[in-house]
Each structure stands twice: as C-alpha cells, then as structure tokens.
Coordinates of C-alpha atoms and ligand atoms in Angstrom, one line a residue:
M1 CA 111.8 132.3 126.1
K2 CA 113.9 130.8 123.3
K3 CA 113.0 131.1 119.6
F4 CA 111.7 127.9 117.9
Y5 CA 114.2 125.6 116.4
P6 CA 112.8 122.3 115.0
E7 CA 113.8 118.8 115.8
R8 CA 113.2 117.8 112.2
V9 CA 112.6 119.5 108.9
L10 CA 110.4 118.2 106.0
I11 CA 110.6 120.1 102.7
E12 CA 108.2 119.8 99.8
K13 CA 110.2 119.2 96.7
E14 CA 108.5 122.0 94.8
A15 CA 109.5 124.4 97.6
L16 CA 113.1 124.1 96.4
E17 CA 112.2 126.0 93.2
Y18 CA 111.8 129.1 95.3
P19 CA 114.7 131.2 96.8
L20 CA 113.3 131.0 100.3
G21 CA 112.9 127.2 100.0
K22 CA 116.5 126.9 98.9
K23 CA 117.7 129.3 101.6
L24 CA 116.0 127.3 104.3
E25 CA 117.3 124.0 102.9
N26 CA 120.9 125.4 102.9
K27 CA 120.5 126.7 106.4
F28 CA 119.3 123.4 107.9
L29 CA 121.9 121.4 105.9
A30 CA 124.6 123.6 107.3
D31 CA 123.2 122.9 110.8
D32 CA 123.5 119.1 110.1
M33 CA 119.8 118.7 110.2
A34 CA 118.5 115.4 108.5
I35 CA 116.0 116.8 106.0
E36 CA 113.2 114.6 104.7
Y37 CA 111.9 115.5 101.2
I38 CA 108.2 115.2 100.8
K39 CA 105.6 115.4 98.0
S40 CA 102.9 117.5 99.8
H41 CA 102.9 119.6 103.0
N42 CA 99.3 118.6 103.5
R43 CA 100.1 114.9 104.1
V44 CA 102.8 114.5 106.7
S45 CA 102.9 111.9 109.4
P46 CA 105.6 110.1 111.5
Q47 CA 107.0 106.8 110.3
K48 CA 105.7 104.9 113.3
Q49 CA 102.4 104.5 115.2
M50 CA 102.0 107.1 118.0
S51 CA 99.5 107.9 120.7
P52 CA 97.7 111.3 120.3
L53 CA 100.0 112.7 123.0
Q54 CA 103.2 111.5 121.2
L55 CA 101.8 112.6 117.8
F56 CA 101.1 116.1 119.1
K57 CA 104.6 116.4 120.6
W58 CA 106.1 115.1 117.3
A59 CA 104.1 117.5 115.2
K60 CA 105.0 120.6 117.3
E61 CA 108.7 119.8 117.0
T62 CA 108.5 119.5 113.2
L63 CA 108.9 122.2 110.7
V64 CA 107.3 121.7 107.2
I65 CA 108.4 123.9 104.3
G66 CA 105.9 124.1 101.4
V67 CA 104.2 126.0 98.6
K68 CA 100.8 127.6 99.3
K69 CA 98.5 126.5 96.5
T70 CA 95.2 128.0 97.4
L71 CA 95.5 131.7 96.6
R72 CA 91.8 132.5 96.8
F73 CA 91.5 134.0 100.3
K74 CA 88.7 133.0 102.7
S75 CA 86.7 135.5 104.7
C76 CA 87.9 136.3 108.2
Q77 CA 85.0 137.9 110.1
P78 CA 84.9 139.6 112.6
S79 CA 88.6 140.5 112.5
A80 CA 89.3 141.3 108.8
D81 CA 87.9 140.9 105.3
Y82 CA 90.3 138.1 104.3
R83 CA 92.7 135.5 105.8
L84 CA 96.2 136.0 104.5
V85 CA 98.0 132.7 105.0
T86 CA 101.8 132.6 104.8
T87 CA 102.2 130.1 107.6
T88 CA 100.0 127.4 109.2
S89 CA 100.0 126.5 112.9
C90 CA 102.8 127.4 115.2
P91 CA 105.2 125.8 117.7
G92 CA 103.1 127.0 120.7
K93 CA 101.0 124.5 122.6
C94 CA 98.0 126.4 123.8
E95 CA 95.5 124.0 125.2
Y96 CA 92.5 125.8 123.8
C97 CA 94.0 126.7 120.4
Y98 CA 91.2 126.4 117.9
L99 CA 93.7 125.8 115.1
S100 CA 95.1 122.8 116.9
T101 CA 91.6 121.4 116.9
N102 CA 90.8 122.3 113.3
L103 CA 94.1 121.0 112.0
G104 CA 93.8 117.6 113.9
S105 CA 97.0 115.6 113.2
A106 CA 98.2 118.2 110.7
V107 CA 99.1 120.6 113.6
Y108 CA 102.8 120.9 112.6
P109 CA 104.1 124.4 111.9
R110 CA 104.3 125.0 108.2
V111 CA 105.9 127.9 106.3
Y112 CA 105.2 128.8 102.7
V113 CA 108.0 129.9 100.4
N114 CA 106.0 131.4 97.5
L115 CA 105.4 134.8 99.2
T116 CA 105.6 136.7 95.9
E117 CA 102.7 134.7 94.5
I118 CA 100.7 135.2 97.8
L119 CA 101.3 139.0 97.6
K120 CA 100.2 139.0 94.0
A121 CA 96.9 137.4 95.2
V122 CA 96.6 140.1 97.8
K123 CA 96.8 142.7 95.1
K124 CA 94.0 140.9 93.2
H125 CA 91.8 140.9 96.2
I126 CA 92.4 144.7 96.8
R127 CA 91.6 145.4 93.1
K128 CA 88.4 143.4 93.4
A129 CA 87.1 145.8 96.1
K130 CA 87.2 148.7 93.6
G131 CA 88.5 151.4 95.8
E132 CA 87.1 150.2 99.2
M133 CA 89.6 149.6 102.0
V134 CA 90.4 145.9 102.3
T135 CA 91.8 144.3 105.5
F136 CA 93.9 141.1 105.7
E137 CA 94.4 139.0 108.8
A138 CA 97.9 137.4 108.9
S139 CA 97.2 135.3 112.1
S140 CA 94.0 133.5 111.2
S141 CA 95.9 130.2 110.6
S142 CA 99.0 130.6 112.6
D143 CA 101.1 132.9 114.8
P144 CA 103.5 134.3 112.2
I145 CA 105.8 135.9 114.8
A146 CA 106.8 132.4 116.1
V147 CA 108.6 131.4 112.9
E148 CA 109.5 134.9 111.6
H149 CA 113.2 134.5 112.6
L150 CA 113.4 131.6 110.1
T151 CA 111.6 133.1 107.2
G152 CA 111.5 136.9 107.3
T153 CA 108.1 136.6 105.6
L154 CA 106.2 139.0 107.9
K155 CA 108.9 141.6 107.4
E156 CA 108.4 141.5 103.6
T157 CA 104.6 141.4 104.0
I158 CA 104.6 144.5 106.2
E159 CA 106.8 146.4 103.7
Y160 CA 104.5 145.3 100.9
F161 CA 101.4 146.6 102.8
A162 CA 103.2 149.9 103.5
K163 CA 102.9 150.7 99.8
Q164 CA 99.2 149.7 99.5
A165 CA 96.8 152.6 99.5
K166 CA 93.8 150.4 100.0
G167 CA 95.1 147.4 101.8
R168 CA 95.7 147.0 105.5
L169 CA 97.4 144.1 107.4
R170 CA 96.4 142.8 110.8
V171 CA 98.7 140.6 113.0
V172 CA 97.9 138.9 116.3
T173 CA 100.6 137.2 118.4
K174 CA 101.3 135.5 121.7
F175 CA 105.1 135.9 121.0
A176 CA 107.4 138.7 121.8
F177 CA 110.0 138.4 119.0
V178 CA 109.3 141.8 117.3
D179 CA 112.8 143.4 117.3
E180 CA 113.4 142.8 113.5
L181 CA 110.1 144.6 112.7
L182 CA 110.6 147.8 114.6
D183 CA 112.6 149.8 112.0
L184 CA 110.5 148.9 109.0
E185 CA 108.8 151.4 106.9
H186 CA 105.2 150.3 107.8
N187 CA 103.4 153.5 107.1
G188 CA 100.9 152.7 109.8
H189 CA 99.3 150.1 107.5
T190 CA 100.0 147.1 109.7
K191 CA 98.2 146.8 113.0
F192 CA 99.6 144.6 115.8
R193 CA 97.4 143.0 118.5
F194 CA 98.9 141.1 121.4
S195 CA 96.9 138.3 122.7
I196 CA 97.0 138.6 126.5
N197 CA 95.6 137.0 129.6
P198 CA 96.5 137.0 133.3
P199 CA 99.7 135.1 134.2
W200 CA 97.8 132.2 135.8
I201 CA 96.1 131.5 132.5
I202 CA 99.2 131.8 130.4
K203 CA 101.2 129.6 132.8
N204 CA 98.5 126.9 132.9
F205 CA 97.3 126.8 129.3
E206 CA 99.6 128.6 126.9
H207 CA 102.7 126.4 126.9
N208 CA 105.7 127.3 124.6
T209 CA 104.6 130.9 124.2
S210 CA 106.0 134.2 125.6
S211 CA 105.1 135.2 129.2
L212 CA 102.8 138.1 129.8
E213 CA 105.8 140.3 130.8
E214 CA 107.5 139.5 127.5
R215 CA 104.4 140.2 125.5
I216 CA 103.9 143.6 127.2
K217 CA 107.5 144.6 126.7
A218 CA 107.1 143.7 123.0
A219 CA 103.8 145.7 122.8
V220 CA 105.7 148.7 124.3
K221 CA 108.3 148.4 121.5
I222 CA 105.6 148.2 118.9
E223 CA 103.9 151.3 120.3
K224 CA 107.2 153.2 120.2
A225 CA 107.7 152.1 116.6
K226 CA 104.3 153.8 115.9
Y227 CA 102.5 150.8 114.6
P228 CA 98.7 150.8 115.3
L229 CA 98.2 148.7 118.4
G230 CA 95.5 146.7 120.1
F231 CA 94.9 143.7 122.4
I232 CA 92.9 140.6 122.1
I233 CA 91.9 139.2 125.5
A234 CA 91.1 135.6 124.6
P235 CA 89.9 133.4 125.9
L236 CA 88.2 135.2 128.7
I237 CA 87.9 132.6 131.5
I238 CA 85.9 132.7 134.6
Y239 CA 88.0 131.1 137.4
H240 CA 88.7 131.6 141.1
D241 CA 90.5 135.0 140.8
W242 CA 89.2 136.2 137.5
K243 CA 88.0 139.6 138.5
K244 CA 91.1 140.5 140.4
D245 CA 93.4 139.1 137.7
Y246 CA 91.7 140.8 134.8
T247 CA 91.7 144.2 136.7
N248 CA 95.5 143.7 137.4
L249 CA 96.1 142.8 133.8
L250 CA 94.6 146.1 132.6
A251 CA 96.4 148.0 135.3
T252 CA 99.7 146.5 134.3
L253 CA 99.1 147.4 130.6
K254 CA 98.2 151.0 131.6
D255 CA 101.4 151.3 133.7
N256 CA 103.6 150.2 130.9
L257 CA 102.2 151.8 127.7
A258 CA 102.7 155.4 126.8
N259 CA 99.1 155.3 125.6
T260 CA 99.7 157.8 122.9
T261 CA 97.4 156.2 120.3
P262 CA 93.9 155.0 120.9
L263 CA 94.0 151.3 121.6
T264 CA 91.5 148.7 120.6
F265 CA 90.4 145.6 122.4
E266 CA 88.9 142.4 121.1
L267 CA 87.2 140.2 123.6
I268 CA 86.5 136.5 123.1
Q269 CA 85.0 134.3 125.8
Y270 CA 86.1 130.8 126.5
R271 CA 84.5 128.2 124.3
F272 CA 85.1 124.6 123.2
S273 CA 83.6 122.1 120.8
T274 CA 83.0 118.4 121.3
R275 CA 85.9 117.7 119.0
A276 CA 88.1 120.2 120.9
K277 CA 87.2 118.5 124.2
K278 CA 88.2 115.1 122.9
L279 CA 91.6 116.4 121.5
I280 CA 92.4 118.5 124.6
E281 CA 91.8 115.6 126.9
A282 CA 94.0 113.3 124.8
R283 CA 96.8 115.8 124.4
F284 CA 96.7 117.3 127.9
P285 CA 95.5 114.6 130.2
K286 CA 96.0 116.8 133.3
T287 CA 94.3 119.9 131.9
K288 CA 92.8 122.3 134.3
L289 CA 90.3 123.5 131.6
K290 CA 86.7 123.1 132.5
L291 CA 85.1 120.9 129.8
D292 CA 81.9 119.6 131.4
K293 CA 79.3 120.2 128.7
E294 CA 76.4 120.4 131.2
D295 CA 77.9 123.6 132.7
Y296 CA 77.8 125.5 129.4
H297 CA 75.3 126.7 126.9
H298 CA 75.1 124.6 123.7
Q299 CA 75.2 126.8 120.7
G300 CA 74.5 124.0 118.3
F301 CA 76.9 122.0 116.1
G302 CA 78.7 120.7 119.2
K303 CA 79.9 124.2 120.3
Y304 CA 79.8 125.3 123.9
I305 CA 80.0 128.8 125.5
Y306 CA 79.2 130.2 129.0
P307 CA 75.5 130.3 129.9
E308 CA 74.0 133.7 129.1
E309 CA 74.0 135.0 132.6
K310 CA 77.7 134.3 133.1
A311 CA 78.6 135.7 129.6
T312 CA 76.7 138.9 130.3
K313 CA 78.5 139.3 133.6
L314 CA 81.9 138.7 132.0
K315 CA 81.1 141.2 129.2
S316 CA 80.0 144.0 131.4
F317 CA 82.9 143.5 133.9
M318 CA 85.5 143.7 131.1
E319 CA 83.8 146.7 129.4
K320 CA 83.7 148.6 132.7
E321 CA 87.4 147.8 133.5
I322 CA 88.6 148.7 130.0
K323 CA 86.7 152.0 130.2
T324 CA 88.2 152.7 133.6
H325 CA 91.8 152.0 132.6
F326 CA 91.6 153.2 128.9
P327 CA 88.8 155.7 128.5
Q328 CA 89.8 156.4 124.9
A329 CA 90.0 152.7 123.8
K330 CA 87.5 151.1 121.5
I331 CA 86.1 147.6 122.2
E332 CA 85.8 146.1 118.7
Y333 CA 83.7 143.1 119.7
F334 CA 82.8 140.6 122.4
V335 CA 82.0 137.2 121.1
Ligands
SF4_1 FE1 97.5 128.3 118.6 FE2 98.2 130.9 118.8 FE3 98.8 129.2 120.8 FE4 100.0 129.0 118.4 S1 100.1 130.8 119.9 S2 99.2 127.3 119.7 S3 98.4 129.6 117.0 S4 96.7 129.9 120.1

C-alpha cells in the first residue's frame, strides 16, 4: 500500500516555532498544498456541515500539525507503565478502532512537533521510578508508523531510548513502513509488536492499513534488525472460519520468521461499546461486524464482550495453537 499523503494540512501557529513544524510547513508549501493556520489542534472541524460518514472521510484525509501540551503521561496497563504520545489517531480506517470511538469527531491524524519537550518528560518519568525499569507505549493513541515518513519522530524516539538504562519503548503497528528504522542503534530497548489477524478480517475491517503479507514481511525485517518482537492478535473474532484461519495465521508466521528470539503474544477479544456501535453504524453502514448487544455479555458501562463460554473457548483455542506453533513464546495476556 501507499504511504499516507494528506488532502489538506492544518498547522497550529505555535507549531511553527519548532524546527519540525517549520520543516513540515516548507515541505507542504513546496508541494503547493493550501495550508490552513489554526489556533489549537484540539478544535478542528470542516467549514461546512457534513454527515458522520463525510466527516469521518474528511478527518482521515486531514493532517493536523500541533504542539503537545500535556506532558504528564497517563498509565497504559496492561501494555506498559505510561502512554507516550507523539502522534494522535492515524490515516487507517479500522472499523473497530477504539481510538476512532474515543476521539469522536477529532479522529484526524495529528503529529506533534515538540519532541524534545516530550522526551524531557520521558526522562522525568524514568527518574520518578527511582531505578525501577519504566516502559512507555508509543501506540496507545495512534499508529506512529503510519506518519513516520513525514515526521521522523519515531526514529528519534528509538535512538533516545537506546541510551536509556531504565526506560523501554513499545510500539504496535498495522503498517509495514519500517525500512527507515532497521539500521538504527536501538540497543534492544524498543520492542515492536505487529497487530495481525487473518486476511478475511483485515480485508473486511482494517481499511487503509497494510495487508497481512506486508505486515509479516515487515516483522521479518524487524526480527533481522534484532529488535525484540511480538504480535498482538486483536481483535480476536469468532466468525465462520475462525479456527481454520487463526491456525493458518500462526502457521504462516512460523514459516516466515527465523524465530531466533522468544516471541510474545498479546490477545484481545472483540468488544464494542454502545458509543462504538453508534459510530461504526454511522461511518460504515454496510459493516459486517456483529453488533447485536443481546448476543454479548454486558460488562457494565455500556461495554460488550463475548459471553463467558465463547470467550473461554477462544482463549483456550488460541493458547493451544500458539503453544503448538511457538513453544517458546510467552502469552502476555488475554483480555
Ligand atoms: Fe486505529 Fe490502529 Fe487502525 Fe489506525 S491502524 S485506525 S490507530 S486500529
């Protein structure tokens, strides 16, 4: 797939005080892009009234360049100690993306130009832990690989973490654009996890993202570059061919990877909320996602997961298959 190039660019005026803000402005001006200058990256909307469907399309084609103001990081359990936010949202259009739900109309991809300040805040959070190892999740609010070709931010972040004795970076992606990251001095301090699913799921629900084949090729490159590597299988969906497809998925991974380092797997079952259901149905009127609340277990607060019996079946099937294909792998969690 092609790398993201926006239809329109909006720049927060303050972002122009930073070298990356200026560099991006110059790049898009040179490309004859009509740039809109805005006061805040948090309040962006189109000039005219749009339906939810049109608004979603508009937002995903827009790039917003801003300054990250909140430098006190939130917790990011179960994946890491803290969220490290250098970008928000992404150009992908995954139907079940929880970010797309949480962000509502502010689902446009945003990149932050004050990386030096963000990394200073990382240092503060490491110091606060008084010698304990601290982990930071770079993908809690976005897919940073999707916009890396524009910013180079992840590259700098990986190099920064390579020098941290007590800080580790974790990245998750559904994109395959890792070539610029392969020769970096990472010191094994950044762990990549590829978010994968059988091709039927990617084709039907993960629009504007890399194919499974592309993701696996990228994972092989990351493994060769000696980064710690893992996979997130999410969301795990029970559908007509799920058993056969998940077995094939793990077999394909096994065939392609050299399997020189112990892999990790994170497993997240399909879920939705009342708010997500409303937004998914408005943005993807022909969705094949199953969203009938009565077929699911209500966890409270409008959140739905598979009934216990189905969830247990899914968990034990995946654990058995992972153990068969990757006996040394560690399953970090199933939620
Ligand atoms: Fe959301 Fe990740 Fe899909 Fe982007 S790639 S839309 S962040 S789930």
